[in-house]
GROMACS .gro file of C-alpha atoms in nm:
model
  207
    1MET     CA    1  -6.488  -9.078  12.161
    2LYS     CA    2  -6.738  -9.320  12.011
    3VAL     CA    3  -7.015  -9.059  12.035
    4LYS     CA    4  -6.794  -8.807  11.855
    5THR     CA    5  -6.720  -9.062  11.583
    6ILE     CA    6  -7.091  -9.130  11.536
    7TYR     CA    7  -7.166  -8.760  11.485
    8ILE     CA    8  -6.877  -8.726  11.240
    9ARG     CA    9  -7.002  -9.025  11.043
   10ARG     CA   10  -7.352  -8.878  11.035
   11PHE     CA   11  -7.217  -8.547  10.910
   12PHE     CA   12  -7.028  -8.715  10.627
   13ALA     CA   13  -7.325  -8.937  10.546
   14TYR     CA   14  -7.560  -8.640  10.504
   15LEU     CA   15  -7.299  -8.439  10.315
   16THR     CA   16  -7.228  -8.727  10.077
   17ALA     CA   17  -7.602  -8.781  10.026
   18ALA     CA   18  -7.638  -8.412   9.938
   19VAL     CA   19  -7.360  -8.440   9.680
   20LEU     CA   20  -7.515  -8.752   9.527
   21LEU     CA   21  -7.854  -8.579   9.513
   22SER     CA   22  -7.687  -8.288   9.334
   23GLN     CA   23  -7.547  -8.537   9.084
   24VAL     CA   24  -7.894  -8.675   9.019
   25LEU     CA   25  -8.035  -8.323   8.980
   26LEU     CA   26  -7.758  -8.244   8.733
   27PHE     CA   27  -7.865  -8.542   8.524
   28VAL     CA   28  -8.222  -8.416   8.514
   29VAL     CA   29  -8.142  -8.047   8.468
   30SER     CA   30  -7.891  -8.113   8.190
   31TRP     CA   31  -8.146  -8.327   8.008
   32LEU     CA   32  -8.421  -8.066   8.045
   33ILE     CA   33  -8.201  -7.779   7.924
   34ALA     CA   34  -8.066  -7.979   7.630
   35ALA     CA   35  -8.418  -8.088   7.532
   36ALA     CA   36  -8.573  -7.741   7.567
   37MET     CA   37  -8.287  -7.551   7.402
   38PRO     CA   38  -8.110  -7.786   7.161
   39ASP     CA   39  -7.902  -7.503   7.014
   40ASN     CA   40  -7.726  -7.417   7.340
   41THR     CA   41  -7.390  -7.554   7.454
   42VAL     CA   42  -7.527  -7.754   7.749
   43ARG     CA   43  -7.472  -8.127   7.708
   44SER     CA   44  -7.715  -8.380   7.852
   45LEU     CA   45  -7.589  -8.651   8.084
   46LEU     CA   46  -7.890  -8.863   7.989
   47GLY     CA   47  -7.809  -8.862   7.618
   48ASN     CA   48  -7.608  -9.138   7.454
   49GLU     CA   49  -7.291  -8.930   7.454
   50GLY     CA   50  -7.343  -8.821   7.815
   51ILE     CA   51  -7.400  -9.175   7.941
   52ARG     CA   52  -7.091  -9.297   7.757
   53TRP     CA   53  -6.887  -9.013   7.908
   54PHE     CA   54  -7.017  -9.068   8.262
   55PHE     CA   55  -6.936  -9.437   8.276
   56GLY     CA   56  -6.631  -9.431   8.051
   57SER     CA   57  -6.449  -9.152   8.233
   58PHE     CA   58  -6.545  -9.234   8.592
   59VAL     CA   59  -6.218  -9.407   8.677
   60SER     CA   60  -5.999  -9.141   8.518
   61ASN     CA   61  -6.198  -8.867   8.694
   62VAL     CA   62  -6.157  -9.020   9.037
   63ALA     CA   63  -5.800  -9.148   8.999
   64THR     CA   64  -5.631  -8.815   9.071
   65LYS     CA   65  -5.330  -8.710   9.276
   66PRO     CA   66  -5.540  -8.591   9.576
   67LEU     CA   67  -5.679  -8.944   9.614
   68VAL     CA   68  -5.328  -9.088   9.636
   69TRP     CA   69  -5.230  -8.812   9.878
   70MET     CA   70  -5.530  -8.893  10.098
   71LEU     CA   71  -5.433  -9.261  10.107
   72VAL     CA   72  -5.069  -9.205  10.204
   73VAL     CA   73  -5.162  -8.936  10.458
   74ALA     CA   74  -5.422  -9.173  10.604
   75MET     CA   75  -5.159  -9.445  10.646
   76ALA     CA   76  -4.921  -9.198  10.811
   77TRP     CA   77  -5.197  -9.076  11.043
   78GLY     CA   78  -5.285  -9.431  11.144
   79THR     CA   79  -4.923  -9.515  11.220
   80ILE     CA   80  -4.887  -9.202  11.434
   81ALA     CA   81  -5.207  -9.277  11.626
   82GLU     CA   82  -5.124  -9.642  11.692
   83SER     CA   83  -4.757  -9.591  11.774
   84GLY     CA   84  -4.831  -9.367  12.073
   85ILE     CA   85  -4.568  -9.114  11.972
   86THR     CA   86  -4.805  -8.820  12.020
   87ARG     CA   87  -4.865  -8.918  12.381
   88ALA     CA   88  -4.491  -8.889  12.444
   89PHE     CA   89  -4.511  -8.520  12.351
   90LEU     CA   90  -4.866  -8.400  12.419
   91LYS     CA   91  -5.018  -8.608  12.700
   92ARG     CA   92  -4.721  -8.683  12.919
   93THR     CA   93  -4.833  -8.722  13.283
   94LYS     CA   94  -4.514  -8.888  13.410
   95PRO     CA   95  -4.152  -8.921  13.299
   96LEU     CA   96  -4.095  -9.140  12.995
   97ALA     CA   97  -3.971  -9.492  13.049
   98TYR     CA   98  -3.628  -9.592  12.924
   99ARG     CA   99  -3.768  -9.767  12.614
  100GLN     CA  100  -3.970  -9.458  12.522
  101ARG     CA  101  -3.669  -9.230  12.564
  102PHE     CA  102  -3.460  -9.465  12.353
  103ALA     CA  103  -3.734  -9.477  12.089
  104LEU     CA  104  -3.749  -9.096  12.077
  105ARG     CA  105  -3.373  -9.074  12.028
  106ALA     CA  106  -3.397  -9.324  11.743
  107VAL     CA  107  -3.676  -9.119  11.581
  108ILE     CA  108  -3.472  -8.799  11.612
  109ALA     CA  109  -3.177  -8.977  11.449
  110GLU     CA  110  -3.403  -9.097  11.165
  111LEU     CA  111  -3.539  -8.745  11.122
  112LEU     CA  112  -3.189  -8.603  11.085
  113ILE     CA  113  -3.095  -8.876  10.836
  114ALA     CA  114  -3.413  -8.811  10.637
  115VAL     CA  115  -3.340  -8.437  10.625
  116VAL     CA  116  -2.988  -8.501  10.499
  117ILE     CA  117  -3.111  -8.744  10.231
  118ILE     CA  118  -3.379  -8.503  10.112
  119LEU     CA  119  -3.126  -8.219  10.097
  120LEU     CA  120  -2.892  -8.433   9.887
  121LEU     CA  121  -3.169  -8.552   9.657
  122ALA     CA  122  -3.339  -8.217   9.600
  123PHE     CA  123  -3.155  -7.911   9.725
  124VAL     CA  124  -2.798  -7.943   9.601
  125PRO     CA  125  -2.701  -7.843   9.245
  126ASN     CA  126  -2.790  -8.108   8.984
  127ALA     CA  127  -2.984  -8.309   9.243
  128PRO     CA  128  -3.172  -8.605   9.090
  129LEU     CA  129  -3.514  -8.490   9.213
  130ARG     CA  130  -3.487  -8.151   9.045
  131SER     CA  131  -3.632  -8.095   8.700
  132VAL     CA  132  -3.416  -8.125   8.388
  133THR     CA  133  -3.380  -7.747   8.394
  134GLY     CA  134  -3.270  -7.749   8.757
  135GLN     CA  135  -3.596  -7.615   8.898
  136LEU     CA  136  -3.737  -7.733   9.228
  137PHE     CA  137  -4.097  -7.633   9.147
  138PRO     CA  138  -4.219  -7.808   8.938
  139SER     CA  139  -3.999  -8.114   8.966
  140SER     CA  140  -4.002  -8.477   9.075
  141PHE     CA  141  -3.948  -8.348   9.428
  142SER     CA  142  -4.251  -8.118   9.427
  143ARG     CA  143  -4.473  -8.387   9.272
  144SER     CA  144  -4.371  -8.642   9.534
  145LEU     CA  145  -4.345  -8.411   9.836
  146ILE     CA  146  -4.655  -8.539  10.015
  147PRO     CA  147  -4.571  -8.910   9.961
  148ILE     CA  148  -4.214  -8.842  10.080
  149LEU     CA  149  -4.334  -8.673  10.397
  150ALA     CA  150  -4.593  -8.946  10.456
  151PHE     CA  151  -4.335  -9.223  10.407
  152CYS     CA  152  -4.089  -9.058  10.646
  153THR     CA  153  -4.367  -9.015  10.901
  154ILE     CA  154  -4.466  -9.382  10.870
  155VAL     CA  155  -4.107  -9.500  10.918
  156MET     CA  156  -4.044  -9.278  11.220
  157ALA     CA  157  -4.378  -9.352  11.388
  158ALA     CA  158  -4.336  -9.725  11.329
  159THR     CA  159  -3.983  -9.708  11.469
  160TYR     CA  160  -4.110  -9.541  11.784
  161GLY     CA  161  -4.394  -9.789  11.819
  162LEU     CA  162  -4.168 -10.092  11.781
  163LEU     CA  163  -3.888  -9.967  12.006
  164SER     CA  164  -4.122  -9.837  12.276
  165GLY     CA  165  -4.326 -10.156  12.285
  166ALA     CA  166  -4.651 -10.004  12.161
  167MET     CA  167  -4.616 -10.223  11.851
  168ARG     CA  168  -4.495 -10.579  11.872
  169GLY     CA  169  -4.410 -10.654  11.513
  170ILE     CA  170  -4.478 -10.607  11.145
  171VAL     CA  171  -4.841 -10.716  11.188
  172ASP     CA  172  -4.907 -10.429  11.428
  173VAL     CA  173  -4.742 -10.185  11.187
  174PHE     CA  174  -4.957 -10.316  10.902
  175ASN     CA  175  -5.269 -10.293  11.117
  176ALA     CA  176  -5.181  -9.930  11.194
  177LEU     CA  177  -5.167  -9.853  10.822
  178VAL     CA  178  -5.504 -10.021  10.772
  179GLU     CA  179  -5.650  -9.837  11.071
  180GLY     CA  180  -5.544  -9.505  10.923
  181ILE     CA  181  -5.722  -9.579  10.596
  182ARG     CA  182  -6.029  -9.698  10.789
  183ARG     CA  183  -6.046  -9.364  10.970
  184PHE     CA  184  -6.022  -9.177  10.639
  185ILE     CA  185  -6.290  -9.379  10.460
  186PRO     CA  186  -6.560  -9.108  10.513
  187PHE     CA  187  -6.329  -8.852  10.348
  188ILE     CA  188  -6.255  -9.089  10.059
  189ILE     CA  189  -6.623  -9.163   9.995
  190LEU     CA  190  -6.708  -8.794  10.000
  191TYR     CA  191  -6.412  -8.721   9.774
  192VAL     CA  192  -6.529  -8.970   9.509
  193ALA     CA  193  -6.878  -8.815   9.504
  194VAL     CA  194  -6.750  -8.456   9.492
  195VAL     CA  195  -6.494  -8.521   9.219
  196GLN     CA  196  -6.743  -8.695   8.993
  197LEU     CA  197  -6.992  -8.411   9.042
  198PHE     CA  198  -6.719  -8.158   8.966
  199PHE     CA  199  -6.621  -8.323   8.639
  200SER     CA  200  -6.988  -8.375   8.549
  201ILE     CA  201  -7.048  -7.999   8.582
  202ILE     CA  202  -6.748  -7.932   8.361
  203TYR     CA  203  -6.878  -8.177   8.101
  204VAL     CA  204  -7.236  -8.050   8.102
  205PHE     CA  205  -7.153  -7.680   8.078
  206GLN     CA  206  -6.828  -7.731   7.880
  207LEU     CA  207  -6.626  -7.522   8.123
   0.00000   0.00000   0.00000
């Protein structure tokens, strides 16, 4: 497992380096094109305006919905991995112990409750998570769908972990959330580099 992790980290390291190199090349190419053909629509990232844009808009470029989705999904993934709930379904080599069976029943009960709550909040007429016109897409429900699913997953996985004994308390649950984010750090770093390059291309070529 550690060897696999090392290769994955190397892959993301080289991929991120390639994206950052592309960003540097874009700086140079945009400056060359703008200097050689001042009448064209290409904007230089090395000009005063380009430098102001690059630094001034970096936070707003990166702070997008996908970043939030990655964070909440990472926390859900970490809770699932640390709770041991997947082993109860996928890698079962012997009958589940009483605590594990009880934990699964509790998770199933929570799942049913969550489904009922979501139905009441989004799928009945005049539900609060629908838009003002009564639409489901787009609406508050559609914009928060991934966080809702991630939150439900975290609650159910944590419940299984605590009731089955895989987690001993709130500290273990918190550590599971942190572990999930730690595992997703390569994705987050790559995301930041790709997003900034994407918006830089849009700025330079005025797409």
